Amino acid sequence: MRLAILGVFTACLASCSGDDHLRGDVSLSDDGKTYFTVIEDNGEYCYPIELDGNVWTHELGEIMEIAPGVHTIEACGEIQFEIPEGTVFKFDYWGP
């Protein structure tokens, strides 16, 4: 019985683990540089997408090099988020 409870507990912990980045998926880059992409838009009426006050002219999913640190994205609302150095940040969550 203890082993069954321990197994369920371990499975729950594994399914709850993540990279602790609410706004997107973050992984280490292959070359140590920092990259960013927008995977999902904020709806068909929320354009243009702006990153740090500049219109994001790239396609959804197109990965671009970026400086690490705090950035602001806008499209029917403004969101601040942090991109860690040496990672690929795939922005996909516009919610609260």
PDB file of C-alpha atoms in Angstrom:
ATOM      1  CA  MET A   1       0.000   0.000   0.000  1.00  0.00           C
ATOM      2  CA  ARG A   2       2.809   2.419   0.873  1.00  0.00           C
ATOM      3  CA  LEU A   3       4.486   1.780  -2.470  1.00  0.00           C
ATOM      4  CA  ALA A   4       1.239   2.528  -4.319  1.00  0.00           C
ATOM      5  CA  ILE A   5       0.781   5.824  -2.451  1.00  0.00           C
ATOM      6  CA  LEU A   6       4.418   6.749  -3.020  1.00  0.00           C
ATOM      7  CA  GLY A   7       4.049   5.962  -6.728  1.00  0.00           C
ATOM      8  CA  VAL A   8       0.959   8.166  -7.083  1.00  0.00           C
ATOM      9  CA  PHE A   9       2.652  10.979  -5.153  1.00  0.00           C
ATOM     10  CA  THR A  10       5.761  10.775  -7.359  1.00  0.00           C
ATOM     11  CA  ALA A  11       3.651  10.797 -10.525  1.00  0.00           C
ATOM     12  CA  CYS A  12       1.776  13.895  -9.307  1.00  0.00           C
ATOM     13  CA  LEU A  13       5.022  15.720  -8.580  1.00  0.00           C
ATOM     14  CA  ALA A  14       6.429  14.855 -11.989  1.00  0.00           C
ATOM     15  CA  SER A  15       3.318  16.100 -13.779  1.00  0.00           C
ATOM     16  CA  CYS A  16       3.412  19.384 -11.857  1.00  0.00           C
ATOM     17  CA  SER A  17       7.024  20.163 -12.622  1.00  0.00           C
ATOM     18  CA  GLY A  18       7.798  22.875 -15.155  1.00  0.00           C
ATOM     19  CA  ASP A  19      10.258  25.586 -15.991  1.00  0.00           C
ATOM     20  CA  ASP A  20       8.473  28.165 -13.780  1.00  0.00           C
ATOM     21  CA  HIS A  21       7.804  30.538 -16.691  1.00  0.00           C
ATOM     22  CA  LEU A  22       4.107  31.375 -16.888  1.00  0.00           C
ATOM     23  CA  ARG A  23       4.249  33.183 -20.236  1.00  0.00           C
ATOM     24  CA  GLY A  24       5.942  30.537 -22.324  1.00  0.00           C
ATOM     25  CA  ASP A  25       8.198  27.581 -22.802  1.00  0.00           C
ATOM     26  CA  VAL A  26      11.855  28.173 -21.955  1.00  0.00           C
ATOM     27  CA  SER A  27      14.745  25.906 -22.918  1.00  0.00           C
ATOM     28  CA  LEU A  28      18.520  26.278 -23.111  1.00  0.00           C
ATOM     29  CA  SER A  29      19.792  27.467 -26.483  1.00  0.00           C
ATOM     30  CA  ASP A  30      22.346  25.351 -28.332  1.00  0.00           C
ATOM     31  CA  ASP A  31      24.845  28.201 -28.714  1.00  0.00           C
ATOM     32  CA  GLY A  32      24.397  30.043 -25.400  1.00  0.00           C
ATOM     33  CA  LYS A  33      22.723  33.044 -27.051  1.00  0.00           C
ATOM     34  CA  THR A  34      19.262  34.285 -26.084  1.00  0.00           C
ATOM     35  CA  TYR A  35      16.293  33.906 -28.440  1.00  0.00           C
ATOM     36  CA  PHE A  36      12.599  34.810 -28.500  1.00  0.00           C
ATOM     37  CA  THR A  37       9.538  33.927 -30.522  1.00  0.00           C
ATOM     38  CA  VAL A  38       5.795  34.478 -30.293  1.00  0.00           C
ATOM     39  CA  ILE A  39       4.029  31.122 -30.698  1.00  0.00           C
ATOM     40  CA  GLU A  40       0.418  32.290 -30.262  1.00  0.00           C
ATOM     41  CA  ASP A  41      -1.229  35.644 -30.860  1.00  0.00           C
ATOM     42  CA  ASN A  42      -3.790  37.223 -28.520  1.00  0.00           C
ATOM     43  CA  GLY A  43      -6.732  36.785 -30.872  1.00  0.00           C
ATOM     44  CA  GLU A  44      -7.567  37.923 -34.373  1.00  0.00           C
ATOM     45  CA  TYR A  45      -8.420  41.485 -33.310  1.00  0.00           C
ATOM     46  CA  CYS A  46      -5.295  42.068 -31.201  1.00  0.00           C
ATOM     47  CA  TYR A  47      -2.789  43.383 -33.682  1.00  0.00           C
ATOM     48  CA  PRO A  48      -0.180  44.604 -34.077  1.00  0.00           C
ATOM     49  CA  ILE A  49       1.907  42.704 -31.566  1.00  0.00           C
ATOM     50  CA  GLU A  50       4.547  45.008 -30.099  1.00  0.00           C
ATOM     51  CA  LEU A  51       7.679  43.976 -28.224  1.00  0.00           C
ATOM     52  CA  ASP A  52       9.377  46.705 -26.192  1.00  0.00           C
ATOM     53  CA  GLY A  53       7.437  49.361 -28.110  1.00  0.00           C
ATOM     54  CA  ASN A  54       8.338  48.050 -31.580  1.00  0.00           C
ATOM     55  CA  VAL A  55       5.974  46.209 -33.927  1.00  0.00           C
ATOM     56  CA  TRP A  56       6.810  42.487 -34.033  1.00  0.00           C
ATOM     57  CA  THR A  57       7.153  42.007 -37.799  1.00  0.00           C
ATOM     58  CA  HIS A  58       8.083  38.326 -37.637  1.00  0.00           C
ATOM     59  CA  GLU A  59       5.840  35.356 -38.266  1.00  0.00           C
ATOM     60  CA  LEU A  60       4.416  33.363 -35.369  1.00  0.00           C
ATOM     61  CA  GLY A  61       7.054  30.791 -34.435  1.00  0.00           C
ATOM     62  CA  GLU A  62       9.941  32.648 -36.096  1.00  0.00           C
ATOM     63  CA  ILE A  63      12.823  32.664 -33.601  1.00  0.00           C
ATOM     64  CA  MET A  64      14.914  35.828 -33.300  1.00  0.00           C
ATOM     65  CA  GLU A  65      17.945  36.706 -31.181  1.00  0.00           C
ATOM     66  CA  ILE A  66      17.137  39.061 -28.287  1.00  0.00           C
ATOM     67  CA  ALA A  67      18.830  40.587 -25.257  1.00  0.00           C
ATOM     68  CA  PRO A  68      18.108  38.734 -22.010  1.00  0.00           C
ATOM     69  CA  GLY A  69      16.179  40.518 -19.277  1.00  0.00           C
ATOM     70  CA  VAL A  70      12.765  42.100 -18.736  1.00  0.00           C
ATOM     71  CA  HIS A  71      10.669  42.766 -21.831  1.00  0.00           C
ATOM     72  CA  THR A  72       7.178  44.124 -22.500  1.00  0.00           C
ATOM     73  CA  ILE A  73       4.801  42.638 -25.059  1.00  0.00           C
ATOM     74  CA  GLU A  74       1.566  44.343 -26.118  1.00  0.00           C
ATOM     75  CA  ALA A  75      -1.496  43.225 -28.081  1.00  0.00           C
ATOM     76  CA  CYS A  76      -4.837  44.222 -26.491  1.00  0.00           C
ATOM     77  CA  GLY A  77      -2.972  44.480 -23.194  1.00  0.00           C
ATOM     78  CA  GLU A  78       0.530  44.899 -21.841  1.00  0.00           C
ATOM     79  CA  ILE A  79       2.542  42.102 -20.218  1.00  0.00           C
ATOM     80  CA  GLN A  80       6.026  42.206 -18.711  1.00  0.00           C
ATOM     81  CA  PHE A  81       8.088  39.030 -18.548  1.00  0.00           C
ATOM     82  CA  GLU A  82      11.731  38.048 -18.151  1.00  0.00           C
ATOM     83  CA  ILE A  83      13.854  36.126 -20.625  1.00  0.00           C
ATOM     84  CA  PRO A  84      16.780  34.316 -18.981  1.00  0.00           C
ATOM     85  CA  GLU A  85      20.203  34.541 -20.646  1.00  0.00           C
ATOM     86  CA  GLY A  86      21.184  31.648 -22.908  1.00  0.00           C
ATOM     87  CA  THR A  87      17.649  30.431 -23.514  1.00  0.00           C
ATOM     88  CA  VAL A  88      15.000  30.128 -26.204  1.00  0.00           C
ATOM     89  CA  PHE A  89      11.793  31.763 -24.904  1.00  0.00           C
ATOM     90  CA  LYS A  90       8.627  30.734 -26.778  1.00  0.00           C
ATOM     91  CA  PHE A  91       5.876  33.152 -25.719  1.00  0.00           C
ATOM     92  CA  ASP A  92       2.467  31.451 -25.756  1.00  0.00           C
ATOM     93  CA  TYR A  93       0.326  32.680 -22.839  1.00  0.00           C
ATOM     94  CA  TRP A  94      -1.536  36.026 -22.927  1.00  0.00           C
ATOM     95  CA  GLY A  95      -3.860  35.271 -19.987  1.00  0.00           C
ATOM     96  CA  PRO A  96      -3.886  36.781 -16.536  1.00  0.00           C
TER      97      PRO A  96
END
